[in-house]
Tab-separated table of C-alpha atoms and ligand atoms in Angstrom:
chain	number	residue	atom	x	y	z
Y	329	MET	CA	31.794	14.572	17.246
Y	330	ILE	CA	29.285	16.755	15.356
Y	331	GLU	CA	25.727	15.485	15.710
Y	332	CYS	CA	23.571	14.924	12.609
Y	333	PRO	CA	21.886	18.292	11.933
Y	334	PHE	CA	18.527	16.746	11.081
Y	335	ALA	CA	16.190	14.105	12.436
Y	336	ILE	CA	13.277	12.169	10.996
Y	337	PHE	CA	10.227	11.204	13.003
Y	338	SER	CA	7.160	9.306	11.906
Y	339	GLY	CA	3.529	9.821	12.734
Y	340	SER	CA	1.513	6.646	13.150
Y	341	SER	CA	-0.225	6.739	9.751
Y	342	HIS	CA	2.449	5.039	7.604
Y	343	GLU	CA	5.549	4.092	9.580
Y	344	ASP	CA	6.682	1.643	6.939
Y	345	LEU	CA	7.158	4.451	4.391
Y	346	ALA	CA	8.850	6.672	6.992
Y	347	ARG	CA	11.263	3.863	7.855
Y	348	ARG	CA	12.126	3.361	4.176
Y	349	ILE	CA	12.778	7.089	3.759
Y	350	ALA	CA	15.015	7.168	6.827
Y	351	ALA	CA	16.880	4.048	5.678
Y	352	ASP	CA	17.492	5.614	2.249
Y	353	LEU	CA	19.051	8.563	4.048
Y	354	GLY	CA	21.237	6.208	6.045
Y	355	THR	CA	19.548	6.999	9.328
Y	356	SER	CA	16.775	5.641	11.525
Y	357	LEU	CA	13.562	7.140	12.821
Y	358	GLY	CA	13.604	9.274	15.940
Y	359	SER	CA	12.023	7.771	19.005
Y	360	VAL	CA	8.589	9.009	20.002
Y	361	PHE	CA	6.194	7.776	22.657
Y	362	ARG	CA	2.500	7.865	21.741
Y	363	GLU	CA	-0.587	7.163	23.751
Y	364	THR	CA	-4.311	7.623	23.468
Y	365	PHE	CA	-5.971	8.843	26.622
Y	366	PRO	CA	-9.231	7.191	27.744
Y	367	ASP	CA	-11.212	10.139	26.353
Y	368	GLY	CA	-9.616	9.741	22.903
Y	369	GLU	CA	-7.063	12.564	23.149
Y	370	ILE	CA	-3.579	11.933	21.742
Y	371	GLY	CA	-0.476	12.132	23.944
Y	372	ILE	CA	3.067	12.453	22.527
Y	373	GLN	CA	6.557	12.570	23.976
Y	374	ILE	CA	9.636	13.057	21.803
Y	375	GLN	CA	12.217	10.773	23.338
Y	376	GLU	CA	15.450	12.292	22.116
Y	377	ASN	CA	17.197	15.633	21.953
Y	378	VAL	CA	16.144	17.730	18.925
Y	379	ARG	CA	17.514	21.082	20.096
Y	380	GLY	CA	18.800	23.070	17.129
Y	381	LYS	CA	17.909	20.369	14.566
Y	382	ASP	CA	15.864	20.491	11.394
Y	383	VAL	CA	13.208	17.897	12.086
Y	384	PHE	CA	11.157	16.105	9.415
Y	385	ILE	CA	7.872	14.449	10.396
Y	386	VAL	CA	6.551	11.902	7.894
Y	387	GLN	CA	2.794	11.633	8.143
Y	388	SER	CA	0.447	10.549	5.364
Y	389	LEU	CA	-2.906	12.198	6.014
Y	390	ALA	CA	-4.851	9.240	4.610
Y	391	ARG	CA	-6.955	6.416	6.065
Y	392	ASN	CA	-7.887	8.352	9.234
Y	393	PRO	CA	-7.277	11.953	8.163
Y	394	ASN	CA	-8.731	13.650	11.233
Y	395	ARG	CA	-6.694	11.686	13.727
Y	396	ASN	CA	-3.550	11.774	11.593
Y	397	LEU	CA	-3.765	15.525	11.126
Y	398	MET	CA	-4.270	16.118	14.846
Y	399	GLU	CA	-1.405	13.777	15.717
Y	400	LEU	CA	0.829	15.672	13.287
Y	401	LEU	CA	-0.090	19.040	14.816
Y	402	ILE	CA	0.606	17.697	18.300
Y	403	MET	CA	3.997	16.358	17.201
Y	404	VAL	CA	4.875	19.715	15.639
Y	405	ASP	CA	3.973	21.440	18.883
Y	406	ALA	CA	6.084	19.026	20.930
Y	407	LEU	CA	9.085	19.480	18.623
Y	408	LYS	CA	8.835	23.280	18.611
Y	409	ARG	CA	8.669	23.319	22.402
Y	410	ALA	CA	11.708	21.003	22.449
Y	411	SER	CA	13.644	23.730	20.558
Y	412	ALA	CA	13.890	22.074	17.140
Y	413	ARG	CA	15.393	24.636	14.761
Y	414	SER	CA	12.704	23.963	12.180
Y	415	VAL	CA	9.940	21.425	11.673
Y	416	ILE	CA	9.219	20.210	8.160
Y	417	ALA	CA	5.976	18.337	7.486
Y	418	VAL	CA	6.526	15.515	4.990
Y	419	LEU	CA	3.023	14.726	3.775
Y	420	PRO	CA	3.111	12.019	1.084
Y	421	TYR	CA	-0.678	12.393	0.858
Y	422	PHE	CA	-2.254	15.763	1.628
Y	423	ALA	CA	-5.843	15.197	2.770
Y	424	TYR	CA	-8.769	17.594	2.453
Y	425	ALA	CA	-7.250	18.864	-0.793
Y	426	ARG	CA	-10.327	18.274	-2.928
Y	427	GLN	CA	-12.318	20.968	-1.123
Y	428	ASP	CA	-10.127	23.717	-2.505
Y	429	ARG	CA	-12.637	26.366	-3.635
Y	430	LYS	CA	-16.044	27.726	-2.736
Y	431	ASP	CA	-18.008	26.459	-5.723
Y	432	LYS	CA	-21.379	26.524	-3.979
Y	433	GLY	CA	-22.887	28.393	-1.047
Y	434	ARG	CA	-21.916	27.722	2.580
Y	435	VAL	CA	-19.087	25.231	1.950
Y	436	PRO	CA	-15.593	25.366	3.505
Y	437	ILE	CA	-12.216	25.527	1.790
Y	438	THR	CA	-10.614	22.736	3.770
Y	439	ALA	CA	-7.312	22.747	1.874
Y	440	ARG	CA	-6.777	26.320	3.071
Y	441	LEU	CA	-7.880	25.401	6.604
Y	442	VAL	CA	-5.306	22.581	6.780
Y	443	ALA	CA	-2.624	24.953	5.458
Y	444	ASN	CA	-3.500	27.463	8.184
Y	445	LEU	CA	-3.424	24.791	10.896
Y	446	LEU	CA	0.005	23.540	9.822
Y	447	GLU	CA	1.482	27.030	9.711
Y	448	LYS	CA	-0.072	28.054	13.010
Y	449	ALA	CA	1.321	24.922	14.695
Y	450	GLY	CA	4.809	25.978	13.592
Y	451	VAL	CA	5.568	24.028	10.413
Y	452	ALA	CA	8.341	25.812	8.494
Y	453	ARG	CA	8.070	23.930	5.201
Y	454	VAL	CA	5.903	21.286	3.567
Y	455	LEU	CA	7.163	18.465	1.375
Y	456	THR	CA	4.329	16.659	-0.368
Y	457	MET	CA	3.456	14.740	-3.519
Y	458	ASP	CA	0.945	15.269	-6.328
Y	459	LEU	CA	-1.226	17.825	-4.570
Y	460	HIS	CA	-4.734	17.544	-5.931
Y	461	THR	CA	-4.264	20.990	-7.487
Y	462	GLU	CA	-1.006	22.927	-7.697
Y	463	GLN	CA	-2.785	26.102	-6.555
Y	464	ILE	CA	-2.967	24.697	-3.024
Y	465	GLN	CA	0.681	25.757	-2.679
Y	466	GLY	CA	-0.645	29.315	-2.714
Y	467	PHE	CA	-2.682	28.636	0.444
Y	468	PHE	CA	0.593	28.561	2.362
Y	469	ASP	CA	2.922	31.434	3.271
Y	470	ILE	CA	5.754	28.939	3.836
Y	471	PRO	CA	7.653	27.005	1.125
Y	472	VAL	CA	5.842	23.998	-0.310
Y	473	ASP	CA	7.716	21.432	-2.386
Y	474	ASN	CA	5.311	19.342	-4.436
Y	475	LEU	CA	6.986	16.181	-5.741
Y	476	TYR	CA	5.668	14.279	-8.767
Y	477	ALA	CA	5.148	10.528	-8.960
Y	478	ARG	CA	4.647	10.579	-12.735
Y	479	PRO	CA	8.235	9.678	-13.741
Y	480	ILE	CA	8.118	6.627	-11.458
Y	481	LEU	CA	4.707	5.503	-12.731
Y	482	VAL	CA	5.731	6.117	-16.352
Y	483	ARG	CA	8.874	4.033	-15.848
Y	484	THR	CA	6.781	1.204	-14.380
Y	485	LEU	CA	4.390	1.328	-17.332
Y	486	GLN	CA	7.270	1.371	-19.826
Y	487	GLU	CA	8.731	-1.726	-18.212
Y	488	LYS	CA	5.490	-3.559	-18.882
Y	489	LYS	CA	5.992	-3.028	-22.617
Y	490	VAL	CA	2.250	-2.858	-23.314
Y	491	GLU	CA	1.618	-2.575	-27.043
Y	492	ASN	CA	-0.908	-0.247	-28.642
Y	493	LEU	CA	-1.236	1.730	-25.416
Y	494	ILE	CA	-3.455	4.792	-25.002
Y	495	VAL	CA	-3.678	7.059	-21.959
Y	496	VAL	CA	-7.218	7.887	-20.863
Y	497	SER	CA	-8.097	10.680	-18.486
Y	498	PRO	CA	-11.038	9.465	-16.362
Y	499	ASP	CA	-12.391	13.016	-16.097
Y	500	VAL	CA	-11.753	16.446	-17.546
Y	501	GLY	CA	-9.975	17.544	-14.328
Y	502	SER	CA	-7.227	14.949	-14.835
Y	503	ASN	CA	-6.704	15.949	-18.443
Y	504	LYS	CA	-3.512	17.949	-17.836
Y	505	LEU	CA	-1.943	15.067	-15.915
Y	506	ALA	CA	-3.049	12.558	-18.553
Y	507	ARG	CA	-1.551	14.669	-21.341
Y	508	LYS	CA	1.823	14.639	-19.545
Y	509	PHE	CA	1.623	10.851	-19.174
Y	510	ALA	CA	0.768	10.520	-22.874
Y	511	GLU	CA	3.716	12.746	-23.824
Y	512	ASP	CA	6.134	10.839	-21.569
Y	513	LEU	CA	4.920	7.488	-22.912
Y	514	ASP	CA	4.720	8.848	-26.468
Y	515	VAL	CA	1.190	7.505	-26.997
Y	516	GLY	CA	-2.256	8.985	-27.719
Y	517	LEU	CA	-4.790	10.461	-25.321
Y	518	ALA	CA	-8.555	10.109	-24.784
Y	519	ILE	CA	-10.826	11.746	-22.192
Y	520	VAL	CA	-13.887	10.520	-20.332
Y	521	ASP	CA	-16.406	13.264	-19.653
Y	522	LYS	CA	-17.330	12.607	-16.010
Y	523	ARG	CA	-19.766	14.518	-13.811
Y	524	ARG	CA	-19.710	14.070	-10.026
Y	525	ILE	CA	-23.179	13.673	-8.484
Y	526	ASP	CA	-21.994	13.535	-4.850
Y	527	SER	CA	-18.972	12.286	-2.867
Y	528	ARG	CA	-19.721	8.642	-3.782
Y	529	ARG	CA	-21.430	8.740	-7.187
Y	530	VAL	CA	-20.263	9.858	-10.618
Y	531	ASP	CA	-21.978	9.928	-14.005
Y	532	VAL	CA	-20.488	9.788	-17.494
Y	533	HIS	CA	-21.601	11.539	-20.665
Y	534	ALA	CA	-19.116	10.679	-23.397
Y	535	LEU	CA	-15.662	9.514	-24.403
Y	536	ILE	CA	-13.564	11.924	-26.430
Y	537	GLY	CA	-11.035	10.004	-28.530
Y	538	ASP	CA	-10.742	6.473	-29.913
Y	539	VAL	CA	-9.905	3.513	-27.681
Y	540	GLU	CA	-11.172	0.716	-29.927
Y	541	GLY	CA	-8.791	-2.251	-29.895
Y	542	ARG	CA	-6.325	-0.316	-27.700
Y	543	ASN	CA	-4.809	-1.153	-24.323
Y	544	VAL	CA	-5.958	1.632	-22.019
Y	545	VAL	CA	-4.189	3.091	-19.019
Y	546	LEU	CA	-6.390	5.345	-16.903
Y	547	VAL	CA	-4.353	7.911	-14.965
Y	548	ASP	CA	-5.420	9.980	-11.982
Y	549	ASP	CA	-3.856	11.652	-8.964
Y	550	MET	CA	-5.894	9.490	-6.605
Y	551	CYS	CA	-8.383	6.695	-6.328
Y	552	SER	CA	-10.692	7.013	-3.322
Y	553	THR	CA	-13.971	5.076	-3.643
Y	554	GLY	CA	-12.925	3.934	-7.103
Y	555	SER	CA	-16.155	5.183	-8.723
Y	556	THR	CA	-14.267	7.411	-11.151
Y	557	LEU	CA	-11.901	4.687	-12.361
Y	558	LYS	CA	-14.570	1.996	-12.516
Y	559	LEU	CA	-16.996	4.089	-14.532
Y	560	ALA	CA	-14.216	5.204	-16.865
Y	561	ALA	CA	-13.163	1.562	-17.305
Y	562	GLN	CA	-16.722	0.567	-18.193
Y	563	VAL	CA	-16.942	3.352	-20.742
Y	564	CYS	CA	-13.619	2.323	-22.312
Y	565	ARG	CA	-14.802	-1.279	-22.532
Y	566	GLU	CA	-18.089	-0.155	-24.127
Y	567	TYR	CA	-16.089	1.796	-26.704
Y	568	GLY	CA	-14.089	-1.333	-27.561
Y	569	ALA	CA	-10.908	-1.097	-25.439
Y	570	LYS	CA	-8.931	-4.358	-25.498
Y	571	SER	CA	-7.684	-4.067	-21.908
Y	572	VAL	CA	-7.813	-1.520	-19.088
Y	573	ARG	CA	-5.306	-0.831	-16.323
Y	574	ALA	CA	-4.897	2.201	-14.060
Y	575	ALA	CA	-1.986	4.229	-12.690
Y	576	VAL	CA	-2.599	6.517	-9.718
Y	577	THR	CA	-0.408	8.223	-7.150
Y	578	HIS	CA	-2.568	8.000	-4.037
Y	579	ALA	CA	-4.231	4.580	-3.687
Y	580	LEU	CA	-6.857	4.883	-0.999
Y	581	LEU	CA	-8.820	2.182	-2.852
Y	582	LEU	CA	-11.777	2.266	-0.498
Y	583	GLY	CA	-14.180	0.373	-2.734
Y	584	GLY	CA	-13.695	-2.983	-4.423
Y	585	GLY	CA	-14.993	-4.368	-7.704
Y	586	PHE	CA	-12.125	-3.260	-9.956
Y	587	GLU	CA	-11.722	-6.646	-11.637
Y	588	GLU	CA	-15.482	-6.897	-12.231
Y	589	VAL	CA	-15.369	-3.811	-14.458
Y	590	GLY	CA	-12.321	-5.127	-16.281
Y	591	ILE	CA	-9.491	-3.193	-14.604
Y	592	GLU	CA	-6.802	-5.822	-14.786
Y	593	GLU	CA	-4.193	-4.002	-12.717
Y	594	ILE	CA	-3.849	-0.887	-10.562
Y	595	ILE	CA	-0.344	0.542	-10.400
Y	596	ALA	CA	0.113	2.967	-7.524
Y	597	THR	CA	2.680	4.452	-5.166
Y	598	ASP	CA	2.975	3.894	-1.437
Y	599	THR	CA	2.023	7.442	-0.369
Y	600	VAL	CA	-0.910	5.816	1.441
Y	601	ALA	CA	-0.623	2.836	3.802
Y	602	PRO	CA	-1.960	-0.401	2.262
Y	603	GLY	CA	-5.651	-1.184	2.560
Y	604	SER	CA	-7.525	-4.313	1.601
Y	605	GLN	CA	-7.420	-3.940	-2.197
Y	606	ARG	CA	-4.795	-5.461	-4.418
Y	607	ALA	CA	-2.420	-3.170	-6.329
Y	608	THR	CA	1.074	-3.091	-7.759
Y	609	ILE	CA	2.927	-0.662	-5.536
Y	610	VAL	CA	6.021	1.334	-6.431
Y	611	SER	CA	7.756	3.055	-3.558
Y	612	VAL	CA	8.308	6.800	-3.506
Y	613	ALA	CA	10.601	6.508	-0.474
Y	614	PRO	CA	13.806	7.062	-2.515
Y	615	LEU	CA	12.349	10.224	-4.056
Y	616	PHE	CA	11.285	11.627	-0.673
Y	617	ALA	CA	14.693	10.732	0.758
Y	618	GLN	CA	16.425	12.594	-2.081
Y	619	ALA	CA	14.131	15.580	-1.581
Y	620	ILE	CA	14.856	15.654	2.152
Y	621	GLY	CA	18.553	15.488	1.293
Y	622	CYS	CA	18.069	18.526	-0.967
Y	623	VAL	CA	16.290	20.477	1.772
Y	624	VAL	CA	19.005	19.683	4.315
Y	625	ALA	CA	21.785	20.651	1.896
Y	626	ALA	CA	19.852	23.618	0.411
Y	627	ARG	CA	20.017	22.056	-3.052
Y	628	SER	CA	17.450	22.396	-5.822
Y	629	ILE	CA	14.587	19.898	-5.632
Y	630	SER	CA	13.570	20.421	-9.252
Y	631	SER	CA	16.991	19.064	-10.254
Y	632	LEU	CA	15.685	15.653	-9.123
Y	633	TYR	CA	13.557	15.613	-12.270
Y	634	ALA	CA	16.353	16.383	-14.686
Y	635	PRO	CA	16.427	13.748	-17.487
Y	636	LYS	CA	19.583	12.072	-16.202
Y	637	SER	CA	18.734	12.352	-12.515
Y	638	LYS	CA	19.869	9.329	-10.515
Y	639	VAL	CA	16.706	9.290	-8.427
Y	640	MET	CA	14.675	7.788	-11.250
Y	641	ASP	CA	17.044	4.821	-11.320
Y	642	GLY	CA	16.817	4.327	-7.592
Y	643	TYR	CA	13.121	3.657	-7.222
Y	644	GLU	CA	12.008	0.402	-5.689
Y	645	LYS	CA	9.179	-1.823	-6.720
Y	646	ILE	CA	7.323	-3.584	-3.945
Y	647	ASP	CA	5.493	-6.828	-4.651
Y	648	ASN	CA	1.733	-6.768	-4.985
Y	649	PHE	CA	0.111	-6.684	-1.614
Y	650	SER	CA	-3.272	-7.634	-0.390
Y	651	ALA	CA	-3.625	-6.785	3.280
I	270	R5P	C1	-11.075	14.091	-8.813
I	270	R5P	O1	-10.991	15.277	-9.032
I	270	R5P	C2	-9.877	13.241	-8.555
I	270	R5P	O2	-8.852	13.475	-9.475
I	270	R5P	C3	-10.251	11.780	-8.555
I	270	R5P	O3	-10.747	11.435	-9.837
I	270	R5P	C4	-11.325	11.458	-7.544
I	270	R5P	O4	-11.062	12.115	-6.345
I	270	R5P	C5	-11.406	9.977	-7.309
I	270	R5P	O5	-12.396	9.716	-6.359
I	270	R5P	P1	-13.216	8.372	-6.405
I	270	R5P	O6	-12.228	7.247	-6.479
I	270	R5P	O7	-14.000	8.372	-5.111
I	270	R5P	O8	-14.130	8.413	-7.595
């Protein structure tokens, strides 16, 4: 009997997503023993033979990015030393991506640092989703496949059949993404002119476009503290929006108070493990499973986004959660 040529392991950050991905591929997760030593160090033992296999590690670098990154690096090291043929990091959420340029004195470029760490540990390829900026792919000298959640989020919005919809970009940086959403949904676009004061506070100057009497959907790659979305929602309300909802890929949702500013629903994917805030979650597991299938079979990943691609029919919706 020929053994399966690939294996999927999960880090501890989001096992539920990893299990869904494995199940969609008709397999189960590889067995790994984990422990934390009394001094806080992480211990790992891979508990099955991986010799000669292409091994995928699913690890979302959210919630506890420092620990999750270190755990991933340790797993890569263990797998390389166990003679895996290649190790592929499946990172549904790529942390430290927002520090991607030196825009003031004496600051790091953490996105590049993480890329270096992954490569140095022995990662052969990265499979990720909605990188904060596409240019981050250039920080790597190994292949990076950046999947997009937009088709899944667009489909979810279409199913809601919201009338008089308008897409609003909550800041100028998300404008390109928002324009694609507006094109896919065949609706108009408006932009909130946001300025970030520091990592927790943002300020708004103006709204470009007309949202009066319209049902707004704010779109962004991620929601962290929620300041960006909440301020944008307030501005839309002040300019006469009838309703406001949001669609984001990475729902860290660290702060609360979304309903108070009139955000009636947050639609997000499950790239990040659930926190304490309520959201409508759509799973990206089928898309990651298809992409892994493409890597294993050396097929094109961009073909997954072809208009008649089956993957867009196979997405799953998970009920609202509130952990
Ligand atoms: C900014 O460039 C991003 O696209 C998001 O708008 C931002 O990171 C969200 O952060 P927060 O939720 O903390 O405002």
